[in-house]
mmCIF file of C-alpha atoms and ligand atoms in Angstrom:
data_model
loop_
_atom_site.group_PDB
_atom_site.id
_atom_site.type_symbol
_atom_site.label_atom_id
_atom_site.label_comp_id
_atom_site.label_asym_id
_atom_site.label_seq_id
_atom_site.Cartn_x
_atom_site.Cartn_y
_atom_site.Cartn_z
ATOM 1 C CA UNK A 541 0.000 0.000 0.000
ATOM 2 C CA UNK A 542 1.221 3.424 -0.789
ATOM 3 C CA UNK A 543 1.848 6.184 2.026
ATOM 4 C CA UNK A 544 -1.273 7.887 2.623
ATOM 5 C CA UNK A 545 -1.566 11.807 1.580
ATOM 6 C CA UNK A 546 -2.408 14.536 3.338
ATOM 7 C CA UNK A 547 -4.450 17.526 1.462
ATOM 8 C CA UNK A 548 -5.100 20.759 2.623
ATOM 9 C CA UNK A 549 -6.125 24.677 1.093
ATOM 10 C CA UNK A 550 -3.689 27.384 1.338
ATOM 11 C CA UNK A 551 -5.461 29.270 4.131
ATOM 12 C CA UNK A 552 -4.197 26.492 6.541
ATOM 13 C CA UNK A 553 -0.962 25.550 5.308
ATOM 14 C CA UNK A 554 0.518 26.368 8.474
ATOM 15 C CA UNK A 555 -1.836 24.135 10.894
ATOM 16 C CA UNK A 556 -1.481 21.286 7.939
ATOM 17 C CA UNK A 557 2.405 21.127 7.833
ATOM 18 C CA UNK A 558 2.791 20.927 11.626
ATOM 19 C CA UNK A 559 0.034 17.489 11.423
ATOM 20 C CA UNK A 560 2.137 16.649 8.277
ATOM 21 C CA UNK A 561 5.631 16.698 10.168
ATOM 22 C CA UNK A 562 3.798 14.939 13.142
ATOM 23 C CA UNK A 563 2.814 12.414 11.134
ATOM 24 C CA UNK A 564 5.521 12.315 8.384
ATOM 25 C CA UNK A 565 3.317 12.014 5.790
ATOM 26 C CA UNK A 566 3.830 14.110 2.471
ATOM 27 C CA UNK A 567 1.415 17.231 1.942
ATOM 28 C CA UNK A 568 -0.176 18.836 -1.488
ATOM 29 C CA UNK A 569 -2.282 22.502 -1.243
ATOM 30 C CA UNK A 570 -5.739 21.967 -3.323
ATOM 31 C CA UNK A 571 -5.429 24.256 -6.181
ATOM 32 C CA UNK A 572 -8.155 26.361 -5.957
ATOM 33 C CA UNK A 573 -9.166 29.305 -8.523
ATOM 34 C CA UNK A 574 -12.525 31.255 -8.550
ATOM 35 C CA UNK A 575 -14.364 32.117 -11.143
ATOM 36 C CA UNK A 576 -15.381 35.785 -11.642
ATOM 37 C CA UNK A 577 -18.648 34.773 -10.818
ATOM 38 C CA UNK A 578 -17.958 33.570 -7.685
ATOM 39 C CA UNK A 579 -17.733 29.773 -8.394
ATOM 40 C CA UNK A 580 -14.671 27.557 -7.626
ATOM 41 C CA UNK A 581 -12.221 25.348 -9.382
ATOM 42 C CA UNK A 582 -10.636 22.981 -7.481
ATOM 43 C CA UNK A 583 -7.070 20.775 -8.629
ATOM 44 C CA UNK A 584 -5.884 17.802 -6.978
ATOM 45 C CA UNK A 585 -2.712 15.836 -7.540
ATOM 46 C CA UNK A 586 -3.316 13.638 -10.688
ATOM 47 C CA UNK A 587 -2.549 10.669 -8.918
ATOM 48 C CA UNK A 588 -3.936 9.597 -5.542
ATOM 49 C CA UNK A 589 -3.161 7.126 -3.163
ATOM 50 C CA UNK A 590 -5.407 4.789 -1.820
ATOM 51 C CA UNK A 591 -5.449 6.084 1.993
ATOM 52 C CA UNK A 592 -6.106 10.249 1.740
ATOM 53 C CA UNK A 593 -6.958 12.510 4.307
ATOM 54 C CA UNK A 594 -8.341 15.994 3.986
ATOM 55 C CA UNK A 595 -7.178 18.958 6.740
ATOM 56 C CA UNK A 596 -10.345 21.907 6.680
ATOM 57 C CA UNK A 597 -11.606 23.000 9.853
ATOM 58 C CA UNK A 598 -14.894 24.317 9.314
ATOM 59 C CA UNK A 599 -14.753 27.758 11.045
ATOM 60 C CA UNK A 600 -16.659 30.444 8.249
ATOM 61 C CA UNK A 601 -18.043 26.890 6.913
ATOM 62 C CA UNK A 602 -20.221 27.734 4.438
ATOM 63 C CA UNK A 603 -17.736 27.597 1.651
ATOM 64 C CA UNK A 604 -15.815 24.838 2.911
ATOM 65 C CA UNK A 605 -18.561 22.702 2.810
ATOM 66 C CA UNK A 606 -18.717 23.338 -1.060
ATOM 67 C CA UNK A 607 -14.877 22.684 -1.157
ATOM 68 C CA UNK A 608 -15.136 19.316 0.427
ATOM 69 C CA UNK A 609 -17.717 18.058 -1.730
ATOM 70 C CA UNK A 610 -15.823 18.452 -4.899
ATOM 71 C CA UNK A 611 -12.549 17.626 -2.813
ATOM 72 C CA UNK A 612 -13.939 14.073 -1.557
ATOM 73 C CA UNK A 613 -16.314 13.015 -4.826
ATOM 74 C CA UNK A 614 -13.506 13.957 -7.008
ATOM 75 C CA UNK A 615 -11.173 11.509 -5.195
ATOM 76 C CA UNK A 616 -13.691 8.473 -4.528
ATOM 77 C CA UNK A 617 -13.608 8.908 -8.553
ATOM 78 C CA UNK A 618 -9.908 8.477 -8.660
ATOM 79 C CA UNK A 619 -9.915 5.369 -6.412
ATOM 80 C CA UNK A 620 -9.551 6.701 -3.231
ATOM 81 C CA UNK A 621 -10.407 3.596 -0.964
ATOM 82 C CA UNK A 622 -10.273 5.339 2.633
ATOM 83 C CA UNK A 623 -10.967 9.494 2.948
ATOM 84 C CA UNK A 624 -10.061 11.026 6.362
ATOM 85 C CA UNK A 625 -11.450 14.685 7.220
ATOM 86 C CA UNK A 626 -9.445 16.337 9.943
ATOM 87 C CA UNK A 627 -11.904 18.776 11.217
ATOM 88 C CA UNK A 628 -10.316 20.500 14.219
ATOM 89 C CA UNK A 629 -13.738 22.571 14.685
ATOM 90 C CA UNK A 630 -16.431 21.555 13.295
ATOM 91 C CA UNK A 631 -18.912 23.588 11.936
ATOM 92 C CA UNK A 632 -22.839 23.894 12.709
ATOM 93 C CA UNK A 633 -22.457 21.557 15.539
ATOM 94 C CA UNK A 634 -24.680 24.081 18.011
ATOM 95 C CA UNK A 635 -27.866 24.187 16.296
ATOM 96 C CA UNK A 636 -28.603 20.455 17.838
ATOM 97 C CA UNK A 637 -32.323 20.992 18.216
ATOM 98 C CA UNK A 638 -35.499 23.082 17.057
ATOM 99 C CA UNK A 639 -36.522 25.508 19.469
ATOM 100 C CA UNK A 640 -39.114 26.940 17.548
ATOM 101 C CA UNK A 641 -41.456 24.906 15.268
ATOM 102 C CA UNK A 642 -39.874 25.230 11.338
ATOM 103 C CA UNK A 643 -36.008 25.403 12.319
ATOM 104 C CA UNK A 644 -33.479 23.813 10.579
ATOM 105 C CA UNK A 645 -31.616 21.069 12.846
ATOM 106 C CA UNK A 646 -28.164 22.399 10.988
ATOM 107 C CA UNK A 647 -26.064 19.869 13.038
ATOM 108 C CA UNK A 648 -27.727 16.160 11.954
ATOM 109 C CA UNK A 649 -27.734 18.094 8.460
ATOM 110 C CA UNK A 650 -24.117 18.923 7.920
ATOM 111 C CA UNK A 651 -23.590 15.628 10.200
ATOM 112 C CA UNK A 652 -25.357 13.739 7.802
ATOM 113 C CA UNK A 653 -23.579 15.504 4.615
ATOM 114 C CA UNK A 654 -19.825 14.630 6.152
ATOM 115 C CA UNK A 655 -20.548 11.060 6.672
ATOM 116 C CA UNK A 656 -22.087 10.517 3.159
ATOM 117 C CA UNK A 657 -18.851 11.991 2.163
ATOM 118 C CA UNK A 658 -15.924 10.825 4.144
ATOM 119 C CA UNK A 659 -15.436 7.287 6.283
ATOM 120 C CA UNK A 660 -13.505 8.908 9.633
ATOM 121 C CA UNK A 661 -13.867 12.485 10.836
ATOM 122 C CA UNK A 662 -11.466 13.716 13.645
ATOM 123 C CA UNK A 663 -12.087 16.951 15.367
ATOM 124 C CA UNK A 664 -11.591 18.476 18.855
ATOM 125 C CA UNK A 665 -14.179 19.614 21.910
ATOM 126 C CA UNK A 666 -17.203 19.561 18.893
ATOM 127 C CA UNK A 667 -20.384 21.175 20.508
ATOM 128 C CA UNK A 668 -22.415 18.342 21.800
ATOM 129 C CA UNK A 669 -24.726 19.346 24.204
ATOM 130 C CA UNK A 670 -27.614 17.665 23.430
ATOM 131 C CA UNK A 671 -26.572 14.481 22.065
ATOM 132 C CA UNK A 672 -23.520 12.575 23.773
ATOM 133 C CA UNK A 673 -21.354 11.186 21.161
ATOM 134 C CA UNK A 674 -19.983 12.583 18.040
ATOM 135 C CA UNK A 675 -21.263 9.730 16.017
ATOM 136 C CA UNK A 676 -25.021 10.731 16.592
ATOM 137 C CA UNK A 677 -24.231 14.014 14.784
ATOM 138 C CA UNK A 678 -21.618 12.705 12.407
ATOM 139 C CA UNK A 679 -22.995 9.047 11.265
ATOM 140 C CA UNK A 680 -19.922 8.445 10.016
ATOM 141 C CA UNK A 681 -17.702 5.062 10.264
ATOM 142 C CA UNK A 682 -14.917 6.425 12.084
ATOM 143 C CA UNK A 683 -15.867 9.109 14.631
ATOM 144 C CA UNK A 684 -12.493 10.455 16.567
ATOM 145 C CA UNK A 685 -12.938 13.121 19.184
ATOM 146 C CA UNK A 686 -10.057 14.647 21.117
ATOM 147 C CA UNK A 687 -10.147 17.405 23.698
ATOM 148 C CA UNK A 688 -7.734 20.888 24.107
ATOM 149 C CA UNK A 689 -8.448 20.826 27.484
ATOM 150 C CA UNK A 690 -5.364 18.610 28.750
ATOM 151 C CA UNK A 691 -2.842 21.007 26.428
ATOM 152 C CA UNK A 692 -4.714 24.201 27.761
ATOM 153 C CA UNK A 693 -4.444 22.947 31.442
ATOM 154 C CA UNK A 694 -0.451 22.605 30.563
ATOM 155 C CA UNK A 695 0.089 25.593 29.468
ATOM 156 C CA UNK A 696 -2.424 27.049 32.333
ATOM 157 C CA UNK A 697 -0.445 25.466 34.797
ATOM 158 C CA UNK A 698 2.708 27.465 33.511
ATOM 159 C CA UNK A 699 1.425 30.847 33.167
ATOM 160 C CA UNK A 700 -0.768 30.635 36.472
ATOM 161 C CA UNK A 701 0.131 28.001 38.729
ATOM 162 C CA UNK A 702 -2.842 27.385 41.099
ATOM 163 C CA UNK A 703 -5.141 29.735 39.669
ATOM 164 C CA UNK A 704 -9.135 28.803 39.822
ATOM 165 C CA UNK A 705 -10.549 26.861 36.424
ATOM 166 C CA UNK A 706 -13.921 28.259 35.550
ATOM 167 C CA UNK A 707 -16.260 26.954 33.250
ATOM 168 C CA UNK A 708 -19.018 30.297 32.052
ATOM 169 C CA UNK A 709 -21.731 28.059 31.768
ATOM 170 C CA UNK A 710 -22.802 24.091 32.448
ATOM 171 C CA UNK A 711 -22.065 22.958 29.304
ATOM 172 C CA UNK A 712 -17.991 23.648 30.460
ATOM 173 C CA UNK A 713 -18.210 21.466 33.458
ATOM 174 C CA UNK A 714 -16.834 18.470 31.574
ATOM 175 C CA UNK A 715 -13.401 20.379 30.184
ATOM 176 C CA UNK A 716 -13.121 22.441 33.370
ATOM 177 C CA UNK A 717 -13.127 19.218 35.363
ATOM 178 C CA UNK A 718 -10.904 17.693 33.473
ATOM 179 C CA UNK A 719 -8.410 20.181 33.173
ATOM 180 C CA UNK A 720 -8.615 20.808 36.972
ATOM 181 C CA UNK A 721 -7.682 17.142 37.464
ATOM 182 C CA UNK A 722 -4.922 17.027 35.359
ATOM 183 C CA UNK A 723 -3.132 19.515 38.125
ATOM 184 C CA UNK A 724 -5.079 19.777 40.813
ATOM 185 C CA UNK A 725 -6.602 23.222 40.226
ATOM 186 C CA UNK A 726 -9.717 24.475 42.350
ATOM 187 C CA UNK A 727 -12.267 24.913 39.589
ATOM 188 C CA UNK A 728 -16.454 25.825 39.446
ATOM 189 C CA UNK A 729 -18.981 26.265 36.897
ATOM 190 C CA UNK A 730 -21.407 29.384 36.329
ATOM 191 C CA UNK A 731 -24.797 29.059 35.259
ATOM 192 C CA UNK A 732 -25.678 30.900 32.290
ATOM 193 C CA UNK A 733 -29.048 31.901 30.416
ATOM 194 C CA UNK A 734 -28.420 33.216 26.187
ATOM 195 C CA UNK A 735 -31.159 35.996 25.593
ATOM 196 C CA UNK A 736 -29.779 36.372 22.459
ATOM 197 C CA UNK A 737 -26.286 36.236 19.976
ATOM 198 C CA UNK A 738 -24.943 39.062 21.903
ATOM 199 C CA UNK A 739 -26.778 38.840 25.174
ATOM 200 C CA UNK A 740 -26.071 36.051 28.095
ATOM 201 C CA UNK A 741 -27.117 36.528 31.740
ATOM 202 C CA UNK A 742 -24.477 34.516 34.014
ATOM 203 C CA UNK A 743 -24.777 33.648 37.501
ATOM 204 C CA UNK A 744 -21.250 33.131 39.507
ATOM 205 C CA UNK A 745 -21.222 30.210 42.086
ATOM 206 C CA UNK A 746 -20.721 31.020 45.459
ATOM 207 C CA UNK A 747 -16.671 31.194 46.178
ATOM 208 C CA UNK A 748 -14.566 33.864 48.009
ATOM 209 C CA UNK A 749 -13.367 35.547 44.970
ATOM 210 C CA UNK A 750 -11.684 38.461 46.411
ATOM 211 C CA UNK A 751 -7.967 37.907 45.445
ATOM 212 C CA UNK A 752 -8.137 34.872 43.340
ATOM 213 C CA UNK A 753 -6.591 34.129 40.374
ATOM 214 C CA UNK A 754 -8.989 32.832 37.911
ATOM 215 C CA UNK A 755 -8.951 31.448 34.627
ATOM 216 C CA UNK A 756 -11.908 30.816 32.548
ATOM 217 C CA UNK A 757 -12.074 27.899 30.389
ATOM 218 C CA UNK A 758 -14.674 27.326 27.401
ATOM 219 C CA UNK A 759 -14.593 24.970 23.998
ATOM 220 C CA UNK A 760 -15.088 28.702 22.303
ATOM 221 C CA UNK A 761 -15.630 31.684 22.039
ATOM 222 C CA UNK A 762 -17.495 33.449 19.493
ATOM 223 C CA UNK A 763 -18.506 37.208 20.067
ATOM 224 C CA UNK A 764 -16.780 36.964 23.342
ATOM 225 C CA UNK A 765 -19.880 38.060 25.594
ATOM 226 C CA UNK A 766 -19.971 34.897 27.474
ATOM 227 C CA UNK A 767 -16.190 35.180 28.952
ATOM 228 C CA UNK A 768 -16.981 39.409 28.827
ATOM 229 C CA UNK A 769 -20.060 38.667 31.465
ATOM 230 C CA UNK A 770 -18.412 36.280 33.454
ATOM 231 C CA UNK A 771 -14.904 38.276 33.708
ATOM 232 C CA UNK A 772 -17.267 41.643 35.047
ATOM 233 C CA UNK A 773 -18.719 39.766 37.275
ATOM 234 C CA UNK A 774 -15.278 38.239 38.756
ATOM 235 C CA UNK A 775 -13.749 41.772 39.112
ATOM 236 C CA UNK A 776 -16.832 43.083 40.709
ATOM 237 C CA UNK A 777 -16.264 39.932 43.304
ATOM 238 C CA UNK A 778 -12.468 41.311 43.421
ATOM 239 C CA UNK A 779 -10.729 38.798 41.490
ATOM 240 C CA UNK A 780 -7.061 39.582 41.290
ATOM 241 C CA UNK A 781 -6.724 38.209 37.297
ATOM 242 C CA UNK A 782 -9.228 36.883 34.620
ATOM 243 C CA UNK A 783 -7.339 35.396 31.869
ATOM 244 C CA UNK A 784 -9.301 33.257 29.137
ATOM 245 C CA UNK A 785 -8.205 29.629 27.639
ATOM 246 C CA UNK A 786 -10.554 28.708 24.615
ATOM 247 C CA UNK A 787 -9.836 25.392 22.317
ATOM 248 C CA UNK A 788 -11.783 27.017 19.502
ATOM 249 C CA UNK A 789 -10.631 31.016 18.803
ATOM 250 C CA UNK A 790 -13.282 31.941 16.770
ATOM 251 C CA UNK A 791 -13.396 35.803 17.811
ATOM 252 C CA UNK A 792 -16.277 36.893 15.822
ATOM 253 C CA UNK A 793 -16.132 40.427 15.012
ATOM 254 C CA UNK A 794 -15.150 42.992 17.930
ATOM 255 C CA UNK A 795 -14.694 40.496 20.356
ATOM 256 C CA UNK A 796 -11.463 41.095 21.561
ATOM 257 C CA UNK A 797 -12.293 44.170 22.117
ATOM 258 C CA UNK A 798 -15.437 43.115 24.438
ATOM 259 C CA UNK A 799 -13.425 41.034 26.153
ATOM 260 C CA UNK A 800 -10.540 43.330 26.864
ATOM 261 C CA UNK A 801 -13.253 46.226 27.893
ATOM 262 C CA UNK A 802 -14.567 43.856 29.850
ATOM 263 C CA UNK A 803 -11.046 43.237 32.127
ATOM 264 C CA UNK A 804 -9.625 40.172 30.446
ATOM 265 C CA UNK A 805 -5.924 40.019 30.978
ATOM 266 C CA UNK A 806 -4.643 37.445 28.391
ATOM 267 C CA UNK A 807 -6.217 35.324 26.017
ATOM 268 C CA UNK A 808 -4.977 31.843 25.257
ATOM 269 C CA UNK A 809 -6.347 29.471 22.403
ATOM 270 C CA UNK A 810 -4.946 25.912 20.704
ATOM 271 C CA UNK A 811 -4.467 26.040 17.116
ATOM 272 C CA UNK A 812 -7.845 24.494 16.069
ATOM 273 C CA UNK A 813 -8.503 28.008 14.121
ATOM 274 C CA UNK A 814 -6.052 29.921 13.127
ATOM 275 C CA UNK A 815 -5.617 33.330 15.965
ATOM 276 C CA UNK A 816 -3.045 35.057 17.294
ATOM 277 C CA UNK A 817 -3.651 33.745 20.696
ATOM 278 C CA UNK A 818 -2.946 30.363 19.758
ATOM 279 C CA UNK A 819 -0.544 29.179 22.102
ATOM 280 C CA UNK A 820 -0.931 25.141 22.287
ATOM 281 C CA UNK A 821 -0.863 22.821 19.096
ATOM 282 C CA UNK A 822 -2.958 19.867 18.542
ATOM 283 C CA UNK A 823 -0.963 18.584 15.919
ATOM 284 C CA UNK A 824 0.941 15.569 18.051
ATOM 285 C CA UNK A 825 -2.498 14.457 19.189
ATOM 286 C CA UNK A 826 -4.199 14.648 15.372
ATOM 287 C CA UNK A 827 -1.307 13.084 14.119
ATOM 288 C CA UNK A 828 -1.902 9.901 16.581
ATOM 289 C CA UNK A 829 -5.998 9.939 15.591
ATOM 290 C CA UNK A 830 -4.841 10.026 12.162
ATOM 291 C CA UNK A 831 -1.945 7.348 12.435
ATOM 292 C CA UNK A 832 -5.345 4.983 14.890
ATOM 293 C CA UNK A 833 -7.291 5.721 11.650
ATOM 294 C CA UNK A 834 -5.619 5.045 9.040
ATOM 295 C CA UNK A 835 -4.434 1.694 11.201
ATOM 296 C CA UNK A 836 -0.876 2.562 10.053
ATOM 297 C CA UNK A 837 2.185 1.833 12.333
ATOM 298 C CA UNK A 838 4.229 5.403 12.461
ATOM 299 C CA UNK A 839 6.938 5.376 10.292
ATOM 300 C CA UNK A 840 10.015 4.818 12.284
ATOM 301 C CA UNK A 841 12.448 8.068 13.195
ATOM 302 C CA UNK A 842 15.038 8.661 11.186
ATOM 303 C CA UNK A 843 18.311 8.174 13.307
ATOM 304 C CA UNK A 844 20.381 11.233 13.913
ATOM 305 C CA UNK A 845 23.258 12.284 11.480
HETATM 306 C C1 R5P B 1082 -21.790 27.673 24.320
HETATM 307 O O1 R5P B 1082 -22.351 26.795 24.900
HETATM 308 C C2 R5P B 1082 -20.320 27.671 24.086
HETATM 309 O O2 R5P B 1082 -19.667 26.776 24.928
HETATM 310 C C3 R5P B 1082 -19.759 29.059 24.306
HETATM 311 O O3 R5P B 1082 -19.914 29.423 25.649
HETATM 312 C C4 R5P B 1082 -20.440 30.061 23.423
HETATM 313 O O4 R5P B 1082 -20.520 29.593 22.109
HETATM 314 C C5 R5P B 1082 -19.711 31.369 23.467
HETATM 315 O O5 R5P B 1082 -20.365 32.248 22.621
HETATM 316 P P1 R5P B 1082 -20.122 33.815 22.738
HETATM 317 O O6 R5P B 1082 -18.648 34.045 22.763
HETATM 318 O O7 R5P B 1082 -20.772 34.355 21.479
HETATM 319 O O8 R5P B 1082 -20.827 34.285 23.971
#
């Protein structure tokens, strides 16, 4: 069997070389031109291997989507036996349910659209909150989900040894607690009701704040009101530092802004989508979903000059 290929579009070069060295596998950018009128021309390698697997997180989605259609039906029609997305975030995973009569359930949708066209799909810390495994949303053969908490709780550790964990809202609790495990930290959870995109009313729990040093912890953040309402609240309590650890940096808009008029100190992110605060990279732990996958022994190091 030939070694498998990695593919990936220019926008994400850097993310896709850093899984390619991980994984020593060899990586090709997707041509991609567009048309004046807006539509798209993709190019792949002439020749494809039998094992291929696709890097595209699905942050700004909507186009992607498109991309990995032609992408994946292009190479089933050059042979391509096994097709791996690697999906750090994964798009349209929060619209999980109708809550008014008539809406679209985006998430078994685009869930349903992946697995038609690829056979695993790896991703990190998807938004599941109403369904508890990754392969209810993604019916796909091969459902791999990893979690940026550990790495975040690392690099917490580091920059604020023994500061408080907390999660902004219930849906946390399971990253919080299990990157206050991983070193002991003191860590709660805040209850939290969404009026709308860029309104959230947050309730702290009860904790002598005054002093503390806290960190809040979250899969994302998207307009950045969630960690904004939770941080005022903190310094009103007397908090000593807020600092912020998301996996996903999504940053919609002004959000950095909101959260830095809002008394953030620093904001730390993995490398799921692309940000300046990235500061921890998933690419060791892809690598190994990839490498479980593609049920391929890693190729052995090359011994030192
Ligand atoms: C929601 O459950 C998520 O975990 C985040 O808390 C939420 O998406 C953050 O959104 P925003 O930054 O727009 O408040």
């Amino acid at each position: 069997m030939t070694d498998p290929l990695l593919l990936c579009f220019e926008d994400e070069c850097a993310a896709a070389r850093r899984l390619a060295a991980a994984g020593r596998w060899a990586l090709t950018t997707v041509e991609r031109h567009r048309f004046p009128d807006g539509e798209l021309k993709l190019r792949l390698p002439e020749v494809l291997p039998e094992q291929v697997v696709v890097y595209r997180g699905l942050h700004q989605p909507n186009e992607k989507l498109v991309e990995l259609l032609l992408v994946a039906r292009a190479a089933r029609q050059a042979g391509v036996a096994h097709l791996c997305l690697v999906s750090p975030y994964l798009g349209y995973m929060r619209q999980d349910m109708a809550f008014r009569p008539g809406e679209v359930v985006s998430q078994r949708i685009v869930g349903g659209f992946l697995a038609d066209l690829f056979d695993a799909v790896i991703t990190v810390d998807p938004h599941l909150h109403r369904v508890a495994t990754l392969a209810e949303a993604v019916p796909v053969a091969q459902p791999v989900v990893l979690s940026g908490a550990p790495a975040l709780a690392d690099w917490i550790a580091q920059q604020r040894p023994g500061a408080l964990l907390l999660g902004p809202d219930e849906e946390s609790a399971q990253w919080v607690a299990q990157a206050a495990r991983r070193h002991g930290n003191d860590s709660a959870v805040c209850r939290k009701v969404r009026d709308g995109d860029r309104s959230v009313r947050i309730e702290l729990p009860d904790r002598a704040w005054a002093g503390r040093q806290v960190v809040i912890l979250d899969d994302m953040a998207s307009t950045g009101h969630t960690v904004a309402q939770a941080t005022r609240l903190l310094r009103q309590a007397g908090a000593a530092s807020v600092d912020v650890a998301v996996t996903h940096a999504l940053f919609a808009g002004d959000a950095l802004e909101v959260l830095q008029a809002a008394g953030v100190g620093a904001v730390w992110s993995t490398d799921c989508i692309p940000h300046p605060s990235n500061v921890v990279s998933m690419s060791d732990a892809l690598a190994a979903a990839v490498q479980g996958v593609l049920a391929v022994s890693p190729v052995p190091m090359i011994p030192p000059a």
